XYZ file of C-alpha atoms in Angstrom:
288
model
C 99.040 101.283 69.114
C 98.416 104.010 71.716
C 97.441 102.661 75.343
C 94.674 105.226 74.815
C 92.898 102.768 72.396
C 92.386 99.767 75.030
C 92.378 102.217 78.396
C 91.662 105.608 78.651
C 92.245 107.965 81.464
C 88.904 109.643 82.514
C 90.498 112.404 84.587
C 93.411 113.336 86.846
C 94.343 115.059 89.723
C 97.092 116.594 91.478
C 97.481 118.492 94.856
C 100.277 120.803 95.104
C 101.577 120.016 91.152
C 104.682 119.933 89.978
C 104.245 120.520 86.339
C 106.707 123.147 86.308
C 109.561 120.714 86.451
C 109.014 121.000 82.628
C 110.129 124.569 82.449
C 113.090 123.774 84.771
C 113.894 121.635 82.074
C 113.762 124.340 79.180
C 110.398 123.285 77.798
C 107.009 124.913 78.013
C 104.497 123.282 80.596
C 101.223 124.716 79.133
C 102.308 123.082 75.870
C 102.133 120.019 78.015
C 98.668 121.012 79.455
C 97.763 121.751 76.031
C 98.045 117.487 74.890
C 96.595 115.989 77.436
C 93.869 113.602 76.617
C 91.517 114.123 79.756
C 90.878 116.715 82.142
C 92.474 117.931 85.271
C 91.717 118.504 88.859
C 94.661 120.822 90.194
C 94.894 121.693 94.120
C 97.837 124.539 94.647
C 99.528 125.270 98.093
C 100.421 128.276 99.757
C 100.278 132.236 98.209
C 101.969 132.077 94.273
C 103.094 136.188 95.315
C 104.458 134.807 98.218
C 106.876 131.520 97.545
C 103.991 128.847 96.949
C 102.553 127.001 94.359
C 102.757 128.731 90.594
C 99.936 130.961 89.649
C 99.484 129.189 86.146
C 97.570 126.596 88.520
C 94.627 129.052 89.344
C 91.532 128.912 87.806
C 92.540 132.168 85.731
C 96.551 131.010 85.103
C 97.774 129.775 81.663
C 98.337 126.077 82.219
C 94.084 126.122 83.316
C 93.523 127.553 80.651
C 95.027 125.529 78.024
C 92.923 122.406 79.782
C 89.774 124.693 79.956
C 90.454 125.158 75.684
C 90.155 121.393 75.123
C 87.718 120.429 78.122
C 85.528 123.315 79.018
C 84.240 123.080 81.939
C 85.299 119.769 83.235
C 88.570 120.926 84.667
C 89.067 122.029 88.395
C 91.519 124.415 89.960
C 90.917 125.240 94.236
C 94.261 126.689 95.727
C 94.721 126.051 99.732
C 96.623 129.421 100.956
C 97.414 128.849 104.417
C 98.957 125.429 103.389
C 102.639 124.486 102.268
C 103.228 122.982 99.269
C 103.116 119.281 100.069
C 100.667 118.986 102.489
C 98.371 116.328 101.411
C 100.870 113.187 101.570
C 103.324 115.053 103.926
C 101.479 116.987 106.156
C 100.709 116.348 109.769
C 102.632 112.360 109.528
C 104.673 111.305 112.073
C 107.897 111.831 111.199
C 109.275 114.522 108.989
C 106.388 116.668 108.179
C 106.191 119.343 106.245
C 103.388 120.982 108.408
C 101.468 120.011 111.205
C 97.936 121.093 112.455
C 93.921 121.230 113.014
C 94.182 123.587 109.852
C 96.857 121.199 107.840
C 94.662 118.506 108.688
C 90.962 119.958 107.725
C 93.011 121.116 104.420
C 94.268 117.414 103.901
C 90.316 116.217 104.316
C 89.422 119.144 102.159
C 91.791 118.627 99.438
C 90.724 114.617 99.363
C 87.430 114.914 99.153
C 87.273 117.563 96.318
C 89.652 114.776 94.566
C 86.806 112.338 95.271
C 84.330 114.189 93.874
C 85.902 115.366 90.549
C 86.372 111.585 90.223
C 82.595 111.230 90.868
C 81.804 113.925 88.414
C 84.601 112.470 85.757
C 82.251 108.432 86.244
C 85.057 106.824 88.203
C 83.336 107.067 91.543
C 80.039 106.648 92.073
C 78.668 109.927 92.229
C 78.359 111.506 95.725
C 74.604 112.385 95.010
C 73.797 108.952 95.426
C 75.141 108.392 98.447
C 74.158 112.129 100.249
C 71.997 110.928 102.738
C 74.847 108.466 103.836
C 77.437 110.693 103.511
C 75.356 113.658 105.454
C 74.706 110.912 108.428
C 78.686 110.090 108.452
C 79.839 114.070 108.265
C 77.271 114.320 111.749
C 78.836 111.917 113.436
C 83.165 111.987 112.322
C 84.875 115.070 113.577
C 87.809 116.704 111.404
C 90.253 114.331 111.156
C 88.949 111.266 112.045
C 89.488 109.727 108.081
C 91.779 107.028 108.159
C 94.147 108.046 105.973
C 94.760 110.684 109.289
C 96.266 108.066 111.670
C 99.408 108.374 113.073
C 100.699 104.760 112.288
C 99.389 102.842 109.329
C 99.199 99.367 108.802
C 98.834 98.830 104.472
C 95.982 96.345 103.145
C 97.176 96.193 100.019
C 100.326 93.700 98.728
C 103.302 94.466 96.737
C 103.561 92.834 93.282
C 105.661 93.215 90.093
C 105.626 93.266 86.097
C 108.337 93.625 83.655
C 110.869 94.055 86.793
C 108.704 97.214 87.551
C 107.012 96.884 91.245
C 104.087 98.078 92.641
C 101.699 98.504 95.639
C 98.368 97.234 94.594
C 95.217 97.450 96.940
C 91.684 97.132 95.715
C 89.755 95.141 92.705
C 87.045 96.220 90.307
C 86.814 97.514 86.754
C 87.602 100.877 88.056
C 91.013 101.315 88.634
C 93.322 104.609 89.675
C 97.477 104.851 89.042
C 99.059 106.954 91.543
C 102.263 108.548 91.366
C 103.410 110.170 94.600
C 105.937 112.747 95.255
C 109.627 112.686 95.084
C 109.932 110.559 98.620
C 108.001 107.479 96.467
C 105.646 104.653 96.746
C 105.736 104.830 100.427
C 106.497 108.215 100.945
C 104.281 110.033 103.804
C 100.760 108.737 103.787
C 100.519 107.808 100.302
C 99.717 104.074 100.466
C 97.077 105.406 103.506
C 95.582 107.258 100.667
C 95.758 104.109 98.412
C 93.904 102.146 100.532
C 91.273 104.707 101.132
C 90.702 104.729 97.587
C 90.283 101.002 98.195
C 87.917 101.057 100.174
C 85.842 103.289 98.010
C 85.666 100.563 95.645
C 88.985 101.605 93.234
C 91.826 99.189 92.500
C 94.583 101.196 92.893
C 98.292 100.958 91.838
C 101.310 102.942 93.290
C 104.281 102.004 91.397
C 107.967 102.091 92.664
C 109.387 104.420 89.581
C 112.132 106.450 91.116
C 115.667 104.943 91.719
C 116.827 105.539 95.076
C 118.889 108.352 96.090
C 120.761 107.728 99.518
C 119.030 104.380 99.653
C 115.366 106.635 99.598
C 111.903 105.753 101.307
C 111.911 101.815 100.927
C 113.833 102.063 98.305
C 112.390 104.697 96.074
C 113.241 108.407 95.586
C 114.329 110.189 98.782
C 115.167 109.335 102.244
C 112.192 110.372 104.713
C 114.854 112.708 106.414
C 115.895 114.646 103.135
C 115.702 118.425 103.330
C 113.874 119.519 99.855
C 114.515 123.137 101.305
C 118.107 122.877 102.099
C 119.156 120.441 99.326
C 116.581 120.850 96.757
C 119.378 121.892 93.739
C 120.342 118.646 93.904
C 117.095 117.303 92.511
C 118.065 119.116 89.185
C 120.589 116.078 88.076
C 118.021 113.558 88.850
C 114.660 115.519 87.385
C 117.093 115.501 84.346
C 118.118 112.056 84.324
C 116.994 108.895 86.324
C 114.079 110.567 87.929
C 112.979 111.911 84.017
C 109.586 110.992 82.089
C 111.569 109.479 79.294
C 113.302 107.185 82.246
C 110.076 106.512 84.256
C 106.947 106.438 81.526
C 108.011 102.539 80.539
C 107.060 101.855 84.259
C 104.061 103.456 84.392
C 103.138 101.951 81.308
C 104.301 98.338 82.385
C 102.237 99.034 85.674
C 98.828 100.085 83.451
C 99.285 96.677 81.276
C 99.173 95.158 84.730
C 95.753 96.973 85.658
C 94.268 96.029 82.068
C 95.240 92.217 82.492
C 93.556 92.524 86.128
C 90.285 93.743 84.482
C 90.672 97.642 85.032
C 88.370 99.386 82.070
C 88.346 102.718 83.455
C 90.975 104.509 84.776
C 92.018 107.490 86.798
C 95.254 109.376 87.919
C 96.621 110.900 91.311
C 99.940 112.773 90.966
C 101.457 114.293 93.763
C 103.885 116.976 93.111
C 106.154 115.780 91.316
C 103.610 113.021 90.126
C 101.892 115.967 88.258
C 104.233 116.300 86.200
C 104.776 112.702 84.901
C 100.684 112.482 84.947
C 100.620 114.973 82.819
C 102.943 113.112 79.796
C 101.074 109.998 80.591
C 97.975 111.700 79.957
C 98.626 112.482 76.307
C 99.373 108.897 75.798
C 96.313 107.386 77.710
């Protein structure tokens, strides 16, 4: 029985995707668009003419338009130029950033709450209309960067847990729940468990799971180390996209991890895939 007939995903969203890892592969990403089972929020980095994220992500491109054929409408496509790609989990951290900056951070802020609001739009949040007047007191009164998600150091809120021998950073409770896959530094990569708990607090329970085996030991143990050059030794990703790192290797986790959200009570569900998480949302989507 398809997952989609017990929990469905309502939407999903990506900043900076990485959904052409399936063409790197030999296979046809707005094929993959094409099956998905829910719509998509896409967020693309820097100038597609000039080395940044793929033009097919625009609101015009092909892989948009393949969504926009099944859900009309509902899907969302808002490029950040003056970005690079990565900036939302890896931009302006501590260590190892891919950019830093007032502009890197008002993008990150940007780029979060347009996330928050397709959610809002797709019934997973509650919708930001109902919360304006709050919302328009709070914008008065926090300056650019002051979310927390922003902070230099970051203590998590959330616990680690496991299922099936699959771990998993888990942070939040409620019917309402959202699976994140980060980028290729994993579940504790940048400021993805900031993000997490963020979510939390905005009444998700939210699940980061530890997919990727770890190359050169990685980021506590899953996909890269926080020093790795993606610019200098990004051929070497190939082998892994390929094998370990691969949907058909990492898609029983994510699925182990969703029979965990179901058995906590999650009835709704959302998806965040960063980068390379795009790419693996966007299998899992035509499954859930």
């Amino acid at each position: 029985m398809h997952l989609s007939k017990e929990v469905s995903f309502v939407g999903c969203a990506s900043p900076h995707p990485s959904i052409h890892i399936e063409s790197m592969l030999g296979k046809d990403p707005v094929a993959l668009a094409a099956a998905t089972k829910c719509p998509w929020a896409l967020f693309p980095a820097g100038k597609a003419d000039d080395g940044g994220d793929s033009h097919m992500y625009d609101s015009d491109g092909t892989l948009i338009q393949a969504l926009e054929e099944k859900f009309p409408g509902m899907n969302v496509s808002k490029r950040f130029p003056n970005v690079p790609h990565g900036f939302v989990t890896r931009g302006s951290i501590k260590e190892h950033a891919a950019a830093s900056g007032a502009d890197v951070t008002k993008a990150v802020e940007e780029c979060v709450a347009e996330i928050n609001d397709f959610f809002a739009k797709c019934g997973l949040l509650c919708h930001a209309g109902k919360e304006s007047a709050a919302s328009e007191i709070s914008m008065s009164c926090c300056p650019s960067g002051a979310a927390g998600y922003l902070a230099a150091d970051h203590a998590d809120e959330g616990s680690v847990g496991s299922i099936d021998g699959v771990s998993y950073y888990q942070v939040g409770s409620g019917p309402n729940g959202l699976l994140v896959c980060g980028d290729v530094w994993g579940w504790n990569g940048g400021r993805i468990r900031a993000l997490a708990d963020d979510w939390a607090k905005k009444g998700l329970s939210v699940w980061v799971p530890k997919a990727l085996p770890a190359f050169e030991g990685g980021t506590d143990g899953d996909g890269l180390p926080p020093a790795f050059n993606i610019h200098d030794r990004g051929a070497e990703l190939g082998p892994l996209l390929g094998g370990d790192w691969g949907v058909e290797t990492v898609m029983p986790k994510f699925k182990a991890v969703i029979k965990a959200m179901k058995t906590a009570g999650v009835k709704k569900m959302g998806f965040v895939g960063v980068c390379y998480g795009a790419w693996v949302g966007m299998h899992l989507s035509k499954e859930v």
